[in-house]
Amino acid sequence: MEVERTSQSVPHKPAPTRLKDAAEEELEKLVFGDLSGFQAGLYADKADYSSEDENEVRLNLNKPLGEVDQLEDDQLFFVDSGPTQPTDLVHATSTDLTHAGDSDSEAELSRPAWEDSDDERLTISLSINPRLRKLRTTELDDVITGTEYTKRLRVQYERINPIPSWSLPSKDSERPKKSRRTSSPDASSESEDEVMDVDLPTNNSLSALLQSSATYTKRSKNGRLPPESLDISRLRDANYLSPSHSGIQSLSFHSSHPLLLSAGFDHVLRLYHIDKKTNPPATSLYLQGTPIHTAAFHPDGKRVFASGRRRYFHIWDLESGKIEKITRVYGNQEHQKSMEKFKLSPCGRFMALCGAHGYINILDAKTGQWVDSVVVEGVVADIAWSIGGKKLLVANTAGEVWEWDSAERRIESRWNDEGGNGLTTISLGGNDRWCAVGSTSGVVNIYDRKEKVVVEGHPTPKRALGNLVTAINVLEFSDDGQLLCIGSKEKRDALRLVHLPTCTVYKNWPTTSTPVGNIHCAGFAGGASGLFAFGNQQGKIRLWEIR
């Protein structure tokens, strides 16, 4: 017989509580205390402090303080950082670094709002850390205080990063950096509230440069260029320190001083001092509401002409800073809907504006008044002045060229470009010996004007260059007539230099690694400086020196 066994849980019995003896309870009371002892301790201090003690404290407050009593708590201790202590030389240096000519009011304004008392007690060694040795005034200068360390760091920072002139208080009531000028009411009719910001140097560096005898650095006496290869080296970009915010639409070198003018659709005229090293910006002018297409120095070098796709243009006097806005062309205003394209005569007397319906308006470059008009057939493509402003060449898109005599005020000759159709640009160079004509196909015809062009003639070019395959928009001769720059903005790196009188294209430059981009404009510096610059769509002004 099987007996079924069931497991039943046995209840857990708690362990018997161990009773504490008298010695253990006494020890626990001494270590942890008990409730009655805690309550008794609350009133023990109150009983120990009597009214006599309070009167004694009041009497001690009226006693004069001793030398030790006058010290602060943190002055009772010092940090032992070594045997060397700050010398008198440090304090003398601190005095020399302050501006002796500051007035009390300026010192009050320059006083910091908060000073850390620990700076004076802090000591720093300048000889241990190599990076701090530049802060020493003498070779023996070593340990300085924290306050002196702060001053020297500030002086070192201001030496590397000078205080910008716009942050300094102006001595005059006018703003030192920006001056806002409005056009005269007689000259402005469309936007009378137009405001222009002129970025003027505070030290009149531009005026000093214009009045100085500084000029371009000339090449060697033997200035003839070989036709086989070109010795050219790249310089720092002209606008490296002051870049443009749009593509460079126009470039112009000053006739005598090392200045370069640039303009673009960012509404800003910029002047750069070309020193072949850093090329610092000289000044700039912002023309509100005027994306600039064309900008050029006047032949006298004292004024800048600028225009955009507007019914007005601006004249900027560099010496006085005055800005004049010309808005009307009296006589043929209906044919001048835009003043974006103009050419100044080399003599400085005339300004030719490309108009609509075959009109070219001739203005007086000094007064801005209308002088005469040249009318040709078709659509005007480009214009070019001869030496002395005696003749104006006008070319239309059909390949026809007219030569206008400025003295007799009449067209004296007319001829056709070989190839005929799609003419885009025309330029004269080499004392009017060479005439270059560009087309939409990329072909550039070079004519030798020693061969007389008769009326209704069809001259034969000395050389037809087919190195480029897109529309030509850049044709620039060097001042000595030895080089011709041809370029097209429609294709990247479409730039070539042509040697004259051989009319051969240099093969060694540009190379595949030359940073050209999409070229919009180019220019050669005057004289025998050998400077060559071009602006591209990326907003860069590449600067080169031709030896």
XYZ file of C-alpha atoms in Angstrom:
547
model
C 0.000 0.000 0.000
C 1.448 3.286 -1.137
C 1.200 6.270 1.087
C 0.784 9.616 -0.741
C 2.990 12.309 0.681
C 2.177 15.970 0.199
C 4.705 18.692 0.753
C 3.490 21.463 2.973
C 5.303 24.782 3.445
C 6.689 25.219 6.878
C 6.284 28.793 8.191
C 9.622 30.669 8.721
C 10.304 31.470 12.274
C 12.102 34.757 12.919
C 15.404 34.598 14.673
C 15.230 35.419 18.323
C 16.116 39.046 19.116
C 19.411 39.422 20.868
C 19.249 41.581 23.935
C 21.861 44.298 24.336
C 23.802 44.476 27.506
C 24.434 47.677 29.418
C 27.958 48.211 28.032
C 26.758 48.011 24.449
C 23.887 50.432 25.034
C 26.257 52.924 26.670
C 28.667 52.745 23.749
C 25.836 53.228 21.228
C 24.624 56.277 23.140
C 28.075 57.853 23.069
C 28.488 57.289 19.336
C 25.002 58.017 17.983
C 23.381 59.843 20.835
C 19.728 59.602 21.828
C 16.626 61.795 21.589
C 16.896 63.272 25.040
C 20.556 64.185 24.514
C 19.786 65.901 21.178
C 17.049 68.088 22.670
C 19.265 69.043 25.573
C 22.052 70.097 23.198
C 19.802 72.600 21.418
C 19.538 74.744 24.511
C 23.116 74.300 25.683
C 24.606 77.000 23.402
C 21.872 79.469 24.280
C 22.603 79.038 27.918
C 26.350 79.503 27.398
C 25.893 82.844 25.542
C 24.960 85.555 28.025
C 24.204 89.267 27.713
C 27.666 90.069 29.050
C 29.234 88.378 26.040
C 27.060 90.491 23.736
C 28.237 93.701 25.383
C 31.842 92.578 25.025
C 31.396 92.065 21.286
C 29.980 95.580 20.917
C 32.957 97.038 22.746
C 35.417 95.129 20.521
C 33.809 96.592 17.388
C 34.680 100.101 18.531
C 38.351 99.282 19.068
C 40.868 100.308 16.357
C 41.891 97.464 14.052
C 45.410 96.153 14.105
C 47.624 95.475 11.080
C 46.578 91.855 10.872
C 42.905 92.648 11.476
C 42.838 94.917 8.426
C 43.894 92.118 6.057
C 41.402 90.125 4.050
C 41.166 86.424 4.612
C 42.754 85.604 1.234
C 45.653 87.968 2.005
C 46.758 85.900 4.980
C 48.144 83.288 2.550
C 50.260 83.338 -0.633
C 51.180 80.875 -3.356
C 54.858 79.973 -3.418
C 55.678 79.818 -7.166
C 59.441 80.054 -6.906
C 62.167 82.461 -5.866
C 61.737 84.827 -8.849
C 59.379 87.745 -8.294
C 58.070 90.436 -10.704
C 60.678 93.124 -11.239
C 60.370 96.833 -11.672
C 60.986 96.340 -15.368
C 57.587 94.713 -15.703
C 55.831 97.678 -14.155
C 57.778 100.054 -16.372
C 56.758 98.067 -19.435
C 53.149 98.185 -18.335
C 53.370 101.952 -18.146
C 54.962 102.200 -21.590
C 52.223 100.150 -23.195
C 49.508 102.540 -22.091
C 48.576 105.511 -24.224
C 50.077 108.563 -22.570
C 47.943 111.018 -24.475
C 44.548 109.671 -23.403
C 42.334 112.040 -21.497
C 40.580 111.232 -18.241
C 37.264 110.792 -20.004
C 38.724 108.336 -22.512
C 40.389 106.411 -19.702
C 37.077 106.220 -17.913
C 35.405 104.823 -21.028
C 38.173 102.257 -21.601
C 38.099 101.016 -17.986
C 36.854 97.408 -17.848
C 33.471 96.779 -16.282
C 34.850 94.011 -14.063
C 38.309 93.183 -12.741
C 39.477 89.900 -11.300
C 41.490 90.396 -8.112
C 43.311 87.113 -8.711
C 45.011 88.482 -11.851
C 47.391 90.639 -9.840
C 48.482 87.734 -7.638
C 48.902 85.361 -10.577
C 52.458 85.012 -11.910
C 53.355 83.757 -15.388
C 56.786 82.888 -16.756
C 57.446 84.030 -20.322
C 60.683 82.112 -20.809
C 59.423 78.600 -20.064
C 56.778 78.470 -22.799
C 58.254 79.156 -26.278
C 54.937 80.569 -27.500
C 55.041 83.276 -24.838
C 58.552 84.499 -25.577
C 57.214 86.911 -28.181
C 55.556 88.832 -25.335
C 58.898 89.727 -23.738
C 60.231 93.264 -24.061
C 63.813 92.306 -23.193
C 65.720 89.064 -23.112
C 65.797 89.081 -19.290
C 62.074 89.664 -18.982
C 60.600 86.539 -17.402
C 57.881 86.531 -14.734
C 54.952 88.920 -14.983
C 51.636 89.273 -13.229
C 48.299 88.215 -14.639
C 47.260 91.819 -15.241
C 50.427 92.551 -17.175
C 50.001 89.302 -19.122
C 46.523 90.407 -20.195
C 47.838 93.770 -21.400
C 50.619 92.207 -23.428
C 48.255 89.744 -25.060
C 45.987 92.625 -26.039
C 48.893 94.601 -27.510
C 50.101 91.544 -29.439
C 46.620 90.928 -30.844
C 46.218 94.549 -31.948
C 49.635 94.397 -33.582
C 48.541 91.426 -35.704
C 44.945 92.603 -36.217
C 44.869 96.411 -36.194
C 41.782 98.217 -35.035
C 39.521 98.841 -38.068
C 39.128 102.490 -38.899
C 35.331 102.274 -38.910
C 35.333 101.388 -35.193
C 37.355 104.436 -34.165
C 35.496 107.587 -33.072
C 35.324 110.190 -35.792
C 36.973 113.554 -35.178
C 34.589 115.311 -37.549
C 30.861 115.176 -37.744
C 31.072 113.198 -40.975
C 31.421 109.452 -41.064
C 35.039 108.472 -41.627
C 34.452 105.343 -43.622
C 31.176 105.651 -45.440
C 29.809 108.781 -46.997
C 26.377 108.874 -48.511
C 26.003 111.128 -51.495
C 22.951 111.940 -53.532
C 22.943 113.082 -57.088
C 22.183 116.692 -57.903
C 18.517 117.485 -58.622
C 19.360 118.801 -62.080
C 21.038 115.583 -63.101
C 18.536 113.114 -61.650
C 15.004 112.673 -62.892
C 14.066 109.043 -62.335
C 15.387 108.136 -58.893
C 15.878 111.338 -56.931
C 16.238 109.464 -53.661
C 19.057 107.284 -54.943
C 21.882 107.008 -52.432
C 25.440 105.943 -53.100
C 27.851 104.601 -50.462
C 31.479 105.560 -50.935
C 34.045 103.422 -49.129
C 36.693 106.109 -48.567
C 40.074 105.521 -46.904
C 40.422 107.430 -43.660
C 44.033 108.373 -44.341
C 43.334 109.683 -47.843
C 45.612 107.014 -49.298
C 43.905 107.236 -52.678
C 44.399 110.996 -52.910
C 48.010 110.614 -51.824
C 48.552 107.942 -54.467
C 47.038 110.093 -57.211
C 49.231 113.031 -56.219
C 52.396 110.965 -55.886
C 54.856 109.993 -58.587
C 54.201 106.272 -58.106
C 53.890 104.449 -61.401
C 54.086 100.942 -62.810
C 57.349 99.042 -62.551
C 58.896 98.986 -65.997
C 60.445 96.041 -67.773
C 63.960 95.882 -69.114
C 65.024 98.192 -71.897
C 64.798 95.409 -74.482
C 61.014 95.276 -74.603
C 60.565 93.250 -77.786
C 58.627 90.048 -77.226
C 59.638 86.843 -79.009
C 56.952 85.290 -81.228
C 57.756 81.679 -80.312
C 57.092 81.510 -76.562
C 55.831 83.891 -73.912
C 57.620 84.443 -70.601
C 54.697 85.026 -68.262
C 54.283 84.479 -64.517
C 51.235 84.600 -62.324
C 50.869 87.165 -59.545
C 48.423 87.259 -56.678
C 44.843 87.888 -57.770
C 44.128 91.604 -57.888
C 40.934 91.251 -55.848
C 42.192 88.621 -53.400
C 41.767 90.908 -50.366
C 38.486 92.418 -51.582
C 36.666 89.878 -53.747
C 33.722 90.646 -55.970
C 30.273 89.218 -55.307
C 29.499 88.751 -59.002
C 31.255 88.166 -62.286
C 33.749 90.814 -63.403
C 32.133 92.725 -66.266
C 34.690 95.497 -66.800
C 38.383 96.186 -66.095
C 40.450 99.327 -66.581
C 44.057 100.152 -65.685
C 44.978 103.692 -64.693
C 47.042 105.478 -67.324
C 49.941 106.359 -65.009
C 49.403 105.212 -61.416
C 49.328 101.537 -60.306
C 45.545 101.385 -59.946
C 43.094 98.847 -61.326
C 39.358 99.487 -61.653
C 36.835 96.639 -61.646
C 33.048 96.542 -61.813
C 30.240 94.027 -62.041
C 26.611 93.249 -61.410
C 27.088 93.618 -57.635
C 26.700 97.427 -58.096
C 30.227 98.131 -56.783
C 33.155 99.986 -58.342
C 36.414 98.807 -56.795
C 39.894 100.317 -56.996
C 42.996 98.237 -56.214
C 46.561 99.401 -55.629
C 48.617 97.028 -57.755
C 51.911 96.479 -55.928
C 52.431 92.910 -57.280
C 52.447 91.533 -53.714
C 49.193 91.954 -51.803
C 47.343 94.385 -54.127
C 45.403 96.093 -51.313
C 42.034 97.689 -52.073
C 42.209 101.479 -52.355
C 38.517 102.374 -52.210
C 35.106 101.352 -53.536
C 31.802 102.907 -54.542
C 28.370 101.307 -54.317
C 25.824 102.470 -56.907
C 22.373 101.592 -55.672
C 20.110 100.071 -58.289
C 22.812 100.006 -60.980
C 24.286 96.660 -62.063
C 27.427 97.876 -63.808
C 28.214 96.738 -67.356
C 30.967 99.180 -68.336
C 33.443 101.182 -66.237
C 36.565 103.032 -67.330
C 39.098 105.603 -66.208
C 38.999 108.922 -67.983
C 42.292 109.529 -69.836
C 43.182 112.264 -67.320
C 43.055 109.629 -64.562
C 40.982 111.798 -62.230
C 37.507 110.503 -63.011
C 35.726 107.191 -63.423
C 32.783 106.655 -65.784
C 30.346 103.837 -65.020
C 27.085 102.712 -66.588
C 24.632 99.840 -66.604
C 21.474 98.836 -68.398
C 19.812 102.065 -67.315
C 18.948 105.451 -68.823
C 21.710 107.161 -66.876
C 25.406 106.879 -66.083
C 27.678 108.125 -63.287
C 30.873 110.169 -63.195
C 33.003 109.706 -60.073
C 35.610 112.364 -59.296
C 38.394 110.532 -57.471
C 40.052 113.640 -56.033
C 36.991 115.348 -54.560
C 34.773 112.284 -54.142
C 31.917 114.017 -55.963
C 29.528 111.793 -57.894
C 27.561 113.155 -60.829
C 24.608 111.407 -62.401
C 23.751 112.109 -66.050
C 20.232 111.034 -66.999
C 19.325 112.814 -70.220
C 20.827 112.891 -73.690
C 19.319 116.027 -75.140
C 18.905 115.784 -78.905
C 18.378 112.037 -79.372
C 16.930 110.834 -76.114
C 14.454 108.524 -77.848
C 17.343 106.552 -79.381
C 19.226 106.128 -76.089
C 17.165 103.644 -74.082
C 20.206 102.196 -72.339
C 23.704 103.497 -71.597
C 25.311 100.171 -70.776
C 27.960 100.380 -73.511
C 30.240 103.367 -74.039
C 33.796 104.219 -75.108
C 35.877 107.240 -74.038
C 38.106 108.859 -76.642
C 41.872 108.728 -75.895
C 42.001 112.524 -76.055
C 39.464 112.727 -73.230
C 37.071 115.061 -75.069
C 34.317 112.685 -76.177
C 32.183 109.877 -74.849
C 30.458 107.622 -77.397
C 27.260 105.859 -76.305
C 25.854 102.911 -78.248
C 22.160 103.540 -78.826
C 19.268 101.891 -80.616
C 18.345 101.917 -84.322
C 21.947 102.420 -85.450
C 22.551 105.579 -83.386
C 25.800 106.496 -81.662
C 25.458 109.563 -79.422
C 28.601 111.630 -78.905
C 28.744 113.486 -75.567
C 31.162 115.998 -74.129
C 33.135 114.013 -71.542
C 33.546 117.085 -69.334
C 29.986 118.421 -69.221
C 27.967 115.382 -70.282
C 26.163 117.429 -72.938
C 25.166 115.990 -76.293
C 27.525 116.979 -79.118
C 26.578 114.968 -82.192
C 25.187 111.659 -83.414
C 26.514 109.027 -85.782
C 23.875 107.030 -87.643
C 24.636 103.748 -89.403
C 22.591 100.968 -90.912
C 21.502 97.936 -88.947
C 22.222 97.111 -85.309
C 25.379 98.521 -83.748
C 27.671 95.738 -82.510
C 30.695 97.672 -81.230
C 32.680 100.913 -81.520
C 36.365 101.860 -81.259
C 38.234 105.179 -81.024
C 41.472 105.925 -82.843
C 44.519 107.621 -81.307
C 43.743 111.206 -80.357
C 40.024 110.699 -80.857
C 40.242 111.722 -84.500
C 38.148 108.831 -85.776
C 35.399 106.600 -84.438
C 34.914 103.161 -85.965
C 31.335 101.862 -85.822
C 30.586 98.232 -86.707
C 27.180 96.605 -87.108
C 26.246 92.956 -86.753
C 26.210 92.492 -90.542
C 29.975 93.032 -90.773
C 29.958 96.614 -92.060
C 32.350 99.200 -90.586
C 32.013 103.000 -90.794
C 34.761 105.499 -89.938
C 33.493 108.816 -88.540
C 35.713 111.916 -88.499
C 35.283 113.814 -85.221
C 36.714 117.061 -86.609
C 34.529 117.287 -89.706
C 31.586 115.497 -88.057
C 30.952 113.186 -90.991
C 31.532 109.583 -92.103
C 34.571 109.498 -94.350
C 34.834 105.810 -95.245
C 33.014 102.497 -95.144
C 34.251 98.950 -95.614
C 33.169 95.337 -95.054
C 34.761 92.716 -92.869
C 35.793 89.535 -94.619
C 33.433 86.777 -93.709
C 30.657 89.291 -93.516
C 28.151 88.086 -90.974
C 27.927 87.978 -87.189
C 30.383 90.704 -86.208
C 30.606 91.123 -82.404
C 33.646 93.252 -81.468
C 36.148 95.654 -83.004
C 39.349 97.149 -81.600
C 42.283 99.347 -82.667
C 45.877 99.083 -81.423
C 49.515 99.728 -82.170
C 49.050 103.450 -82.892
C 46.063 102.601 -85.106
C 48.102 100.254 -87.268
C 46.154 97.151 -86.289
C 42.416 96.602 -86.434
C 40.971 93.387 -84.985
C 37.422 92.251 -85.704
C 35.718 89.371 -83.863
C 32.687 87.356 -84.924
C 30.097 84.956 -83.536
C 31.925 82.003 -85.100
C 35.080 82.691 -83.074
C 37.145 83.868 -86.039
C 39.251 87.000 -85.478
C 40.394 88.978 -88.509
C 43.488 91.163 -88.058
C 43.893 94.018 -90.542
C 47.066 96.004 -91.177
C 45.843 99.580 -91.634
C 48.987 100.580 -93.458
C 47.141 99.204 -96.443
C 44.667 101.962 -97.257
C 40.994 101.075 -96.999
C 39.030 102.769 -99.777
C 35.358 103.655 -99.699
C 33.114 100.667 -100.336
C 36.266 98.552 -100.095
C 36.687 94.919 -99.160
C 40.100 94.713 -97.477
C 41.861 91.426 -96.967
C 42.956 90.653 -93.408
C 46.593 89.912 -92.798
C 45.610 86.946 -90.669
C 42.372 85.168 -89.806
C 42.630 83.395 -86.449
C 40.390 80.389 -85.918
C 41.688 79.205 -82.539
C 38.360 79.861 -80.799
C 35.010 78.447 -81.853
C 32.537 80.580 -79.863
C 31.495 84.227 -80.119
C 34.308 86.699 -79.425
C 33.597 89.261 -76.703
C 37.168 90.297 -75.723
C 39.621 92.078 -78.035
C 42.325 94.045 -76.213
C 45.639 95.381 -77.520
C 48.624 96.024 -75.282
C 49.795 99.600 -74.958
C 52.871 99.007 -77.135
C 50.907 97.075 -79.758
C 52.899 93.845 -79.404
C 50.112 91.709 -77.961
C 46.459 91.098 -78.690
C 44.190 89.292 -76.231
C 41.209 87.455 -77.697
C 38.588 85.708 -75.588
C 35.089 84.293 -75.434
C 32.868 84.046 -72.372
C 30.712 81.284 -73.828
C 33.330 78.577 -73.334
C 35.606 77.891 -70.407
C 39.319 78.712 -70.846
C 38.656 80.356 -74.236
C 41.567 82.819 -74.086
C 44.553 83.349 -76.374
C 47.399 85.851 -76.704
C 48.526 86.869 -80.193
C 51.974 88.226 -81.058
C 52.201 91.232 -83.343
C 53.312 91.904 -86.042
C 53.667 88.186 -86.850
C 49.999 87.558 -85.928
C 50.882 84.191 -84.391
C 49.157 82.690 -81.368
C 51.371 81.713 -78.426
C 51.280 77.961 -77.873
C 52.911 77.788 -74.437
C 50.224 79.864 -72.691
C 47.587 79.373 -71.489
C 48.069 75.738 -70.577
C 45.495 73.212 -69.457
C 46.261 74.069 -65.822
C 45.970 77.864 -66.244
C 43.022 79.135 -64.128
C 41.155 81.111 -66.784
C 37.465 80.291 -66.414
C 34.834 82.077 -68.490
C 36.512 85.349 -69.398
C 34.400 88.512 -69.492
C 36.998 91.275 -69.835
C 40.739 91.878 -70.015
C 43.236 94.716 -69.973
C 46.916 95.631 -70.210
C 48.611 98.169 -67.968
C 50.082 101.245 -69.592
C 53.714 101.845 -70.391
C 56.179 98.968 -70.293
C 54.962 97.435 -67.028
C 54.071 94.072 -68.548
C 50.980 93.700 -66.346
C 48.046 91.804 -67.794
C 44.735 91.091 -66.061
C 41.447 89.479 -66.958
C 38.172 89.037 -65.094
C 36.019 85.944 -65.284
C 32.501 84.871 -64.479
C 33.612 83.468 -61.113
C 34.443 86.986 -59.871
C 38.240 86.511 -59.974
C 40.701 89.048 -61.385
C 43.721 87.024 -62.495
C 46.882 89.096 -62.596
C 49.953 88.211 -64.674
C 53.330 89.730 -65.455
C 54.777 89.435 -68.957
C 58.561 89.702 -69.105
